[in-house]
């Protein structure tokens, strides 16, 4: 038996992570898991070459392995991403404080690593894992960090929906604001119909979708999340629109 006695507030963050790895990997045959966790904690080099500090340390071992496995699967299946898909990003400009305060993560290096990990999140499951790690390592999430996770979730939904920009704009001659969504060519009329069924107050203006903030409900951010989520889902009318029926053609003409 091995007994580890320590004072939680005096341990460095890496030491906490190592102790957690030992506790979580307590079964026989868990040595590989511990080795992988240690590799992520101390950093690793490039997958090819002699460098001992490189891209793996930037994104984390677990995320790097996901990226590598996905790339291998895509190559085996003959899927090749076009340049637009590889560089396609979503920008969010909303009046909501979303950042990591100095009081929450005082060390600048740890804060940069936290931002890097958040920027590499590509699934809701992985984002949930990061949130759990934050709570374990630094304590309860302050409002600013909670908002940061919400913004990342919104960006994931927006990318799935085919949006390129989400921002709040002041309404001329008014003190109110509106949310403006900029659409890419990936957004189909059927998906817009799906969104209008959820909230009919959205207005189509060329390649943009607009709505007054108050029309999103009391919690406008949640209303925006639900609207974008409905835009991302496969519309019930997708078959009708793509099938060339009159109603679908009319929607397509109006949207154009």
PDB file of C-alpha atoms in Angstrom:
ATOM      1  CA  UNK A   1       0.000   0.000   0.000  1.00  0.00           C
ATOM      2  CA  UNK A   2       1.096   3.574  -0.597  1.00  0.00           C
ATOM      3  CA  UNK A   3      -0.288   6.504   1.394  1.00  0.00           C
ATOM      4  CA  UNK A   4       0.009  10.018  -0.018  1.00  0.00           C
ATOM      5  CA  UNK A   5      -0.471  12.789   2.557  1.00  0.00           C
ATOM      6  CA  UNK A   6      -0.630  16.320   1.191  1.00  0.00           C
ATOM      7  CA  UNK A   7      -2.099  19.771   1.681  1.00  0.00           C
ATOM      8  CA  UNK A   8      -4.259  20.569  -1.342  1.00  0.00           C
ATOM      9  CA  UNK A   9      -3.499  24.289  -1.391  1.00  0.00           C
ATOM     10  CA  UNK A  10       0.262  23.737  -1.380  1.00  0.00           C
ATOM     11  CA  UNK A  11       0.397  21.333  -4.288  1.00  0.00           C
ATOM     12  CA  UNK A  12       1.279  22.605  -7.722  1.00  0.00           C
ATOM     13  CA  UNK A  13      -1.257  22.019 -10.475  1.00  0.00           C
ATOM     14  CA  UNK A  14       0.838  19.340 -12.223  1.00  0.00           C
ATOM     15  CA  UNK A  15       1.196  17.464  -8.935  1.00  0.00           C
ATOM     16  CA  UNK A  16      -2.589  17.501  -8.478  1.00  0.00           C
ATOM     17  CA  UNK A  17      -3.029  16.129 -11.993  1.00  0.00           C
ATOM     18  CA  UNK A  18      -0.542  13.310 -11.343  1.00  0.00           C
ATOM     19  CA  UNK A  19      -2.241  12.296  -8.100  1.00  0.00           C
ATOM     20  CA  UNK A  20      -5.611  12.335  -9.860  1.00  0.00           C
ATOM     21  CA  UNK A  21      -4.200  10.119 -12.627  1.00  0.00           C
ATOM     22  CA  UNK A  22      -3.001   7.579 -10.030  1.00  0.00           C
ATOM     23  CA  UNK A  23      -6.393   7.541  -8.292  1.00  0.00           C
ATOM     24  CA  UNK A  24      -8.347   7.162 -11.522  1.00  0.00           C
ATOM     25  CA  UNK A  25      -6.061   4.446 -12.912  1.00  0.00           C
ATOM     26  CA  UNK A  26      -5.955   2.068  -9.946  1.00  0.00           C
ATOM     27  CA  UNK A  27      -6.771  -1.194 -11.749  1.00  0.00           C
ATOM     28  CA  UNK A  28      -4.306  -3.768 -13.062  1.00  0.00           C
ATOM     29  CA  UNK A  29      -3.045  -2.880 -16.521  1.00  0.00           C
ATOM     30  CA  UNK A  30      -3.535   0.863 -16.018  1.00  0.00           C
ATOM     31  CA  UNK A  31       0.128   1.689 -16.525  1.00  0.00           C
ATOM     32  CA  UNK A  32      -0.469   2.789 -20.122  1.00  0.00           C
ATOM     33  CA  UNK A  33      -3.181   5.231 -19.016  1.00  0.00           C
ATOM     34  CA  UNK A  34      -0.854   6.714 -16.399  1.00  0.00           C
ATOM     35  CA  UNK A  35       1.945   7.016 -18.958  1.00  0.00           C
ATOM     36  CA  UNK A  36      -0.361   8.809 -21.418  1.00  0.00           C
ATOM     37  CA  UNK A  37      -1.567  11.196 -18.708  1.00  0.00           C
ATOM     38  CA  UNK A  38       2.007  11.928 -17.644  1.00  0.00           C
ATOM     39  CA  UNK A  39       2.894  12.578 -21.287  1.00  0.00           C
ATOM     40  CA  UNK A  40       0.118  15.152 -21.470  1.00  0.00           C
ATOM     41  CA  UNK A  41       1.126  16.796 -18.179  1.00  0.00           C
ATOM     42  CA  UNK A  42       4.850  17.194 -18.899  1.00  0.00           C
ATOM     43  CA  UNK A  43       4.379  17.877 -22.596  1.00  0.00           C
ATOM     44  CA  UNK A  44       5.458  15.973 -25.669  1.00  0.00           C
ATOM     45  CA  UNK A  45       7.208  16.720 -28.909  1.00  0.00           C
ATOM     46  CA  UNK A  46       6.276  16.307 -32.534  1.00  0.00           C
ATOM     47  CA  UNK A  47       4.931  12.940 -33.630  1.00  0.00           C
ATOM     48  CA  UNK A  48       7.725  12.789 -36.199  1.00  0.00           C
ATOM     49  CA  UNK A  49      11.209  14.178 -35.585  1.00  0.00           C
ATOM     50  CA  UNK A  50      13.589  14.729 -32.695  1.00  0.00           C
ATOM     51  CA  UNK A  51      11.876  17.731 -31.078  1.00  0.00           C
ATOM     52  CA  UNK A  52      10.732  17.078 -27.520  1.00  0.00           C
ATOM     53  CA  UNK A  53       8.402  20.041 -27.401  1.00  0.00           C
ATOM     54  CA  UNK A  54       5.933  20.607 -30.201  1.00  0.00           C
ATOM     55  CA  UNK A  55       2.397  20.478 -31.496  1.00  0.00           C
ATOM     56  CA  UNK A  56       1.227  17.665 -29.197  1.00  0.00           C
ATOM     57  CA  UNK A  57       1.953  19.791 -26.142  1.00  0.00           C
ATOM     58  CA  UNK A  58      -0.030  22.677 -27.638  1.00  0.00           C
ATOM     59  CA  UNK A  59      -3.318  20.817 -28.156  1.00  0.00           C
ATOM     60  CA  UNK A  60      -2.973  18.035 -25.582  1.00  0.00           C
ATOM     61  CA  UNK A  61      -2.399  14.332 -26.095  1.00  0.00           C
ATOM     62  CA  UNK A  62      -6.059  13.258 -26.008  1.00  0.00           C
ATOM     63  CA  UNK A  63      -7.174  15.864 -28.537  1.00  0.00           C
ATOM     64  CA  UNK A  64      -4.137  15.222 -30.736  1.00  0.00           C
ATOM     65  CA  UNK A  65      -4.985  11.511 -30.814  1.00  0.00           C
ATOM     66  CA  UNK A  66      -8.566  12.356 -31.805  1.00  0.00           C
ATOM     67  CA  UNK A  67      -7.289  14.581 -34.609  1.00  0.00           C
ATOM     68  CA  UNK A  68      -4.868  11.901 -35.771  1.00  0.00           C
ATOM     69  CA  UNK A  69      -7.489   9.114 -35.709  1.00  0.00           C
ATOM     70  CA  UNK A  70      -9.969  11.280 -37.617  1.00  0.00           C
ATOM     71  CA  UNK A  71      -7.362  12.129 -40.250  1.00  0.00           C
ATOM     72  CA  UNK A  72      -6.505   8.434 -40.688  1.00  0.00           C
ATOM     73  CA  UNK A  73     -10.204   7.506 -40.982  1.00  0.00           C
ATOM     74  CA  UNK A  74     -10.780  10.265 -43.551  1.00  0.00           C
ATOM     75  CA  UNK A  75      -7.837   9.065 -45.634  1.00  0.00           C
ATOM     76  CA  UNK A  76      -9.002   5.443 -45.480  1.00  0.00           C
ATOM     77  CA  UNK A  77     -12.514   6.462 -46.529  1.00  0.00           C
ATOM     78  CA  UNK A  78     -11.191   8.655 -49.328  1.00  0.00           C
ATOM     79  CA  UNK A  79     -12.630  11.833 -47.774  1.00  0.00           C
ATOM     80  CA  UNK A  80     -10.615  14.929 -48.634  1.00  0.00           C
ATOM     81  CA  UNK A  81     -11.625  18.275 -47.172  1.00  0.00           C
ATOM     82  CA  UNK A  82     -11.635  21.276 -49.438  1.00  0.00           C
ATOM     83  CA  UNK A  83      -9.729  24.402 -48.463  1.00  0.00           C
ATOM     84  CA  UNK A  84     -12.896  26.261 -47.473  1.00  0.00           C
ATOM     85  CA  UNK A  85     -13.851  23.589 -44.949  1.00  0.00           C
ATOM     86  CA  UNK A  86     -10.379  23.438 -43.446  1.00  0.00           C
ATOM     87  CA  UNK A  87     -10.147  27.160 -42.765  1.00  0.00           C
ATOM     88  CA  UNK A  88     -13.808  27.864 -42.047  1.00  0.00           C
ATOM     89  CA  UNK A  89     -14.240  29.597 -38.696  1.00  0.00           C
ATOM     90  CA  UNK A  90     -17.145  31.259 -36.907  1.00  0.00           C
ATOM     91  CA  UNK A  91     -16.779  34.655 -35.235  1.00  0.00           C
ATOM     92  CA  UNK A  92     -18.992  35.705 -32.327  1.00  0.00           C
ATOM     93  CA  UNK A  93     -19.420  39.356 -31.297  1.00  0.00           C
ATOM     94  CA  UNK A  94     -21.969  39.459 -28.481  1.00  0.00           C
ATOM     95  CA  UNK A  95     -22.272  41.758 -25.433  1.00  0.00           C
ATOM     96  CA  UNK A  96     -21.414  39.106 -22.871  1.00  0.00           C
ATOM     97  CA  UNK A  97     -18.243  38.952 -20.702  1.00  0.00           C
ATOM     98  CA  UNK A  98     -16.491  35.700 -21.634  1.00  0.00           C
ATOM     99  CA  UNK A  99     -12.888  35.246 -20.502  1.00  0.00           C
ATOM    100  CA  UNK A 100     -10.689  33.677 -17.812  1.00  0.00           C
ATOM    101  CA  UNK A 101     -10.127  36.157 -14.927  1.00  0.00           C
ATOM    102  CA  UNK A 102      -6.680  36.479 -13.343  1.00  0.00           C
ATOM    103  CA  UNK A 103      -8.144  35.564  -9.959  1.00  0.00           C
ATOM    104  CA  UNK A 104      -9.362  32.225 -11.339  1.00  0.00           C
ATOM    105  CA  UNK A 105      -6.122  31.165 -13.062  1.00  0.00           C
ATOM    106  CA  UNK A 106      -3.312  33.442 -11.764  1.00  0.00           C
ATOM    107  CA  UNK A 107      -0.437  31.777 -13.632  1.00  0.00           C
ATOM    108  CA  UNK A 108      -0.144  33.150 -17.175  1.00  0.00           C
ATOM    109  CA  UNK A 109       1.255  29.884 -18.593  1.00  0.00           C
ATOM    110  CA  UNK A 110      -1.628  27.873 -17.126  1.00  0.00           C
ATOM    111  CA  UNK A 111      -4.088  30.417 -18.506  1.00  0.00           C
ATOM    112  CA  UNK A 112      -2.611  30.159 -22.019  1.00  0.00           C
ATOM    113  CA  UNK A 113      -2.787  26.366 -21.819  1.00  0.00           C
ATOM    114  CA  UNK A 114      -6.440  26.640 -20.722  1.00  0.00           C
ATOM    115  CA  UNK A 115      -7.281  28.868 -23.693  1.00  0.00           C
ATOM    116  CA  UNK A 116      -5.439  26.493 -26.043  1.00  0.00           C
ATOM    117  CA  UNK A 117      -7.418  23.559 -24.696  1.00  0.00           C
ATOM    118  CA  UNK A 118     -10.691  25.458 -25.112  1.00  0.00           C
ATOM    119  CA  UNK A 119      -9.822  26.466 -28.667  1.00  0.00           C
ATOM    120  CA  UNK A 120      -9.176  22.824 -29.562  1.00  0.00           C
ATOM    121  CA  UNK A 121     -12.618  21.682 -28.339  1.00  0.00           C
ATOM    122  CA  UNK A 122     -14.494  20.241 -31.306  1.00  0.00           C
ATOM    123  CA  UNK A 123     -17.260  18.232 -29.611  1.00  0.00           C
ATOM    124  CA  UNK A 124     -19.681  18.888 -26.763  1.00  0.00           C
ATOM    125  CA  UNK A 125     -18.365  15.785 -24.964  1.00  0.00           C
ATOM    126  CA  UNK A 126     -14.786  17.058 -25.026  1.00  0.00           C
ATOM    127  CA  UNK A 127     -15.925  20.505 -23.878  1.00  0.00           C
ATOM    128  CA  UNK A 128     -17.702  18.853 -20.946  1.00  0.00           C
ATOM    129  CA  UNK A 129     -14.463  17.072 -20.029  1.00  0.00           C
ATOM    130  CA  UNK A 130     -12.589  20.386 -20.074  1.00  0.00           C
ATOM    131  CA  UNK A 131     -15.211  21.972 -17.816  1.00  0.00           C
ATOM    132  CA  UNK A 132     -14.845  19.136 -15.292  1.00  0.00           C
ATOM    133  CA  UNK A 133     -11.054  19.560 -15.342  1.00  0.00           C
ATOM    134  CA  UNK A 134     -11.385  23.297 -14.728  1.00  0.00           C
ATOM    135  CA  UNK A 135     -13.607  22.701 -11.691  1.00  0.00           C
ATOM    136  CA  UNK A 136     -11.225  20.085 -10.284  1.00  0.00           C
ATOM    137  CA  UNK A 137      -8.073  22.146 -10.867  1.00  0.00           C
ATOM    138  CA  UNK A 138      -9.216  25.694 -10.151  1.00  0.00           C
ATOM    139  CA  UNK A 139     -12.552  25.444  -8.344  1.00  0.00           C
ATOM    140  CA  UNK A 140     -16.078  26.630  -9.139  1.00  0.00           C
ATOM    141  CA  UNK A 141     -16.406  28.407 -12.487  1.00  0.00           C
ATOM    142  CA  UNK A 142     -16.965  32.173 -12.239  1.00  0.00           C
ATOM    143  CA  UNK A 143     -19.624  33.766 -14.457  1.00  0.00           C
ATOM    144  CA  UNK A 144     -17.055  34.922 -17.016  1.00  0.00           C
ATOM    145  CA  UNK A 145     -15.716  31.382 -17.535  1.00  0.00           C
ATOM    146  CA  UNK A 146     -19.246  29.949 -17.637  1.00  0.00           C
ATOM    147  CA  UNK A 147     -20.030  32.458 -20.378  1.00  0.00           C
ATOM    148  CA  UNK A 148     -16.874  31.419 -22.223  1.00  0.00           C
ATOM    149  CA  UNK A 149     -18.083  27.807 -22.330  1.00  0.00           C
ATOM    150  CA  UNK A 150     -21.498  29.000 -23.559  1.00  0.00           C
ATOM    151  CA  UNK A 151     -19.864  31.017 -26.354  1.00  0.00           C
ATOM    152  CA  UNK A 152     -17.859  27.969 -27.474  1.00  0.00           C
ATOM    153  CA  UNK A 153     -21.032  25.837 -27.484  1.00  0.00           C
ATOM    154  CA  UNK A 154     -22.752  28.528 -29.558  1.00  0.00           C
ATOM    155  CA  UNK A 155     -19.853  28.569 -32.041  1.00  0.00           C
ATOM    156  CA  UNK A 156     -20.103  24.782 -32.421  1.00  0.00           C
ATOM    157  CA  UNK A 157     -23.825  25.016 -33.163  1.00  0.00           C
ATOM    158  CA  UNK A 158     -23.259  27.965 -35.520  1.00  0.00           C
ATOM    159  CA  UNK A 159     -20.638  26.050 -37.496  1.00  0.00           C
ATOM    160  CA  UNK A 160     -22.958  23.072 -37.765  1.00  0.00           C
ATOM    161  CA  UNK A 161     -25.732  25.418 -38.955  1.00  0.00           C
ATOM    162  CA  UNK A 162     -23.533  26.988 -41.639  1.00  0.00           C
ATOM    163  CA  UNK A 163     -23.142  30.430 -40.066  1.00  0.00           C
ATOM    164  CA  UNK A 164     -19.986  32.509 -40.371  1.00  0.00           C
ATOM    165  CA  UNK A 165     -20.698  35.375 -37.966  1.00  0.00           C
ATOM    166  CA  UNK A 166     -22.987  36.174 -35.030  1.00  0.00           C
ATOM    167  CA  UNK A 167     -23.067  39.695 -33.663  1.00  0.00           C
ATOM    168  CA  UNK A 168     -25.193  42.264 -31.863  1.00  0.00           C
ATOM    169  CA  UNK A 169     -25.909  45.538 -33.655  1.00  0.00           C
ATOM    170  CA  UNK A 170     -27.596  48.718 -32.465  1.00  0.00           C
ATOM    171  CA  UNK A 171     -30.954  49.407 -34.114  1.00  0.00           C
ATOM    172  CA  UNK A 172     -30.915  52.875 -35.777  1.00  0.00           C
ATOM    173  CA  UNK A 173     -32.946  55.560 -33.979  1.00  0.00           C
ATOM    174  CA  UNK A 174     -33.459  53.215 -31.041  1.00  0.00           C
ATOM    175  CA  UNK A 175     -31.771  52.168 -27.815  1.00  0.00           C
ATOM    176  CA  UNK A 176     -32.469  48.502 -28.560  1.00  0.00           C
ATOM    177  CA  UNK A 177     -30.184  45.955 -30.199  1.00  0.00           C
ATOM    178  CA  UNK A 178     -30.682  43.141 -32.679  1.00  0.00           C
ATOM    179  CA  UNK A 179     -28.850  39.894 -33.265  1.00  0.00           C
ATOM    180  CA  UNK A 180     -27.531  39.443 -36.807  1.00  0.00           C
ATOM    181  CA  UNK A 181     -26.513  36.038 -38.178  1.00  0.00           C
ATOM    182  CA  UNK A 182     -24.441  35.922 -41.373  1.00  0.00           C
ATOM    183  CA  UNK A 183     -25.128  32.790 -43.422  1.00  0.00           C
ATOM    184  CA  UNK A 184     -22.834  30.849 -45.731  1.00  0.00           C
ATOM    185  CA  UNK A 185     -23.935  28.967 -48.841  1.00  0.00           C
ATOM    186  CA  UNK A 186     -24.343  25.852 -46.696  1.00  0.00           C
ATOM    187  CA  UNK A 187     -27.569  27.155 -45.141  1.00  0.00           C
ATOM    188  CA  UNK A 188     -30.544  25.638 -46.962  1.00  0.00           C
ATOM    189  CA  UNK A 189     -34.064  27.141 -47.191  1.00  0.00           C
ATOM    190  CA  UNK A 190     -35.447  24.096 -45.376  1.00  0.00           C
ATOM    191  CA  UNK A 191     -33.263  24.835 -42.365  1.00  0.00           C
ATOM    192  CA  UNK A 192     -34.422  28.448 -42.307  1.00  0.00           C
ATOM    193  CA  UNK A 193     -38.016  27.189 -42.271  1.00  0.00           C
ATOM    194  CA  UNK A 194     -37.118  25.017 -39.299  1.00  0.00           C
ATOM    195  CA  UNK A 195     -35.752  28.065 -37.496  1.00  0.00           C
ATOM    196  CA  UNK A 196     -38.826  30.178 -38.297  1.00  0.00           C
ATOM    197  CA  UNK A 197     -41.052  27.442 -36.920  1.00  0.00           C
ATOM    198  CA  UNK A 198     -39.190  27.694 -33.620  1.00  0.00           C
ATOM    199  CA  UNK A 199     -39.252  31.518 -33.574  1.00  0.00           C
ATOM    200  CA  UNK A 200     -41.178  33.278 -36.389  1.00  0.00           C
ATOM    201  CA  UNK A 201     -39.792  36.690 -35.421  1.00  0.00           C
ATOM    202  CA  UNK A 202     -36.548  36.105 -37.322  1.00  0.00           C
ATOM    203  CA  UNK A 203     -36.317  38.277 -40.460  1.00  0.00           C
ATOM    204  CA  UNK A 204     -34.437  37.236 -43.603  1.00  0.00           C
ATOM    205  CA  UNK A 205     -32.417  40.026 -45.211  1.00  0.00           C
ATOM    206  CA  UNK A 206     -30.269  38.777 -48.082  1.00  0.00           C
ATOM    207  CA  UNK A 207     -27.658  36.478 -46.575  1.00  0.00           C
ATOM    208  CA  UNK A 208     -28.433  37.601 -43.020  1.00  0.00           C
ATOM    209  CA  UNK A 209     -30.956  36.650 -40.353  1.00  0.00           C
ATOM    210  CA  UNK A 210     -32.046  39.393 -37.932  1.00  0.00           C
ATOM    211  CA  UNK A 211     -34.065  39.548 -34.739  1.00  0.00           C
ATOM    212  CA  UNK A 212     -34.633  42.073 -31.955  1.00  0.00           C
ATOM    213  CA  UNK A 213     -32.955  40.925 -28.741  1.00  0.00           C
ATOM    214  CA  UNK A 214     -36.223  41.227 -26.788  1.00  0.00           C
ATOM    215  CA  UNK A 215     -37.887  38.822 -29.257  1.00  0.00           C
ATOM    216  CA  UNK A 216     -35.522  36.075 -28.103  1.00  0.00           C
ATOM    217  CA  UNK A 217     -37.177  35.936 -24.685  1.00  0.00           C
ATOM    218  CA  UNK A 218     -36.201  36.891 -21.133  1.00  0.00           C
ATOM    219  CA  UNK A 219     -32.949  34.908 -21.368  1.00  0.00           C
ATOM    220  CA  UNK A 220     -31.923  36.145 -24.808  1.00  0.00           C
ATOM    221  CA  UNK A 221     -28.729  34.065 -24.970  1.00  0.00           C
ATOM    222  CA  UNK A 222     -30.603  30.801 -24.379  1.00  0.00           C
ATOM    223  CA  UNK A 223     -33.161  31.889 -26.977  1.00  0.00           C
ATOM    224  CA  UNK A 224     -30.337  32.510 -29.433  1.00  0.00           C
ATOM    225  CA  UNK A 225     -28.787  29.109 -28.693  1.00  0.00           C
ATOM    226  CA  UNK A 226     -32.112  27.366 -29.306  1.00  0.00           C
ATOM    227  CA  UNK A 227     -32.661  29.298 -32.547  1.00  0.00           C
ATOM    228  CA  UNK A 228     -29.223  28.396 -33.902  1.00  0.00           C
ATOM    229  CA  UNK A 229     -29.760  24.798 -32.805  1.00  0.00           C
ATOM    230  CA  UNK A 230     -33.038  24.670 -34.762  1.00  0.00           C
ATOM    231  CA  UNK A 231     -31.207  26.087 -37.786  1.00  0.00           C
ATOM    232  CA  UNK A 232     -28.570  23.359 -37.481  1.00  0.00           C
ATOM    233  CA  UNK A 233     -31.063  20.500 -37.298  1.00  0.00           C
ATOM    234  CA  UNK A 234     -32.405  18.736 -40.359  1.00  0.00           C
ATOM    235  CA  UNK A 235     -35.681  20.462 -41.204  1.00  0.00           C
ATOM    236  CA  UNK A 236     -38.940  18.556 -41.373  1.00  0.00           C
ATOM    237  CA  UNK A 237     -39.579  20.173 -44.763  1.00  0.00           C
ATOM    238  CA  UNK A 238     -36.164  19.301 -46.206  1.00  0.00           C
ATOM    239  CA  UNK A 239     -37.627  16.593 -48.449  1.00  0.00           C
ATOM    240  CA  UNK A 240     -40.302  18.931 -49.765  1.00  0.00           C
ATOM    241  CA  UNK A 241     -37.884  21.742 -50.555  1.00  0.00           C
ATOM    242  CA  UNK A 242     -35.269  19.525 -52.134  1.00  0.00           C
ATOM    243  CA  UNK A 243     -37.963  17.569 -53.929  1.00  0.00           C
ATOM    244  CA  UNK A 244     -38.916  20.612 -55.979  1.00  0.00           C
ATOM    245  CA  UNK A 245     -42.478  21.124 -54.780  1.00  0.00           C
ATOM    246  CA  UNK A 246     -44.048  24.526 -55.269  1.00  0.00           C
ATOM    247  CA  UNK A 247     -43.855  25.543 -51.624  1.00  0.00           C
ATOM    248  CA  UNK A 248     -40.188  24.658 -51.460  1.00  0.00           C
ATOM    249  CA  UNK A 249     -39.436  26.534 -54.690  1.00  0.00           C
ATOM    250  CA  UNK A 250     -41.224  29.609 -53.395  1.00  0.00           C
ATOM    251  CA  UNK A 251     -39.162  29.583 -50.199  1.00  0.00           C
ATOM    252  CA  UNK A 252     -35.990  29.211 -52.217  1.00  0.00           C
ATOM    253  CA  UNK A 253     -36.900  32.209 -54.391  1.00  0.00           C
ATOM    254  CA  UNK A 254     -37.709  34.372 -51.379  1.00  0.00           C
ATOM    255  CA  UNK A 255     -34.502  33.412 -49.654  1.00  0.00           C
ATOM    256  CA  UNK A 256     -32.469  34.226 -52.760  1.00  0.00           C
TER     257      UNK A 256
END
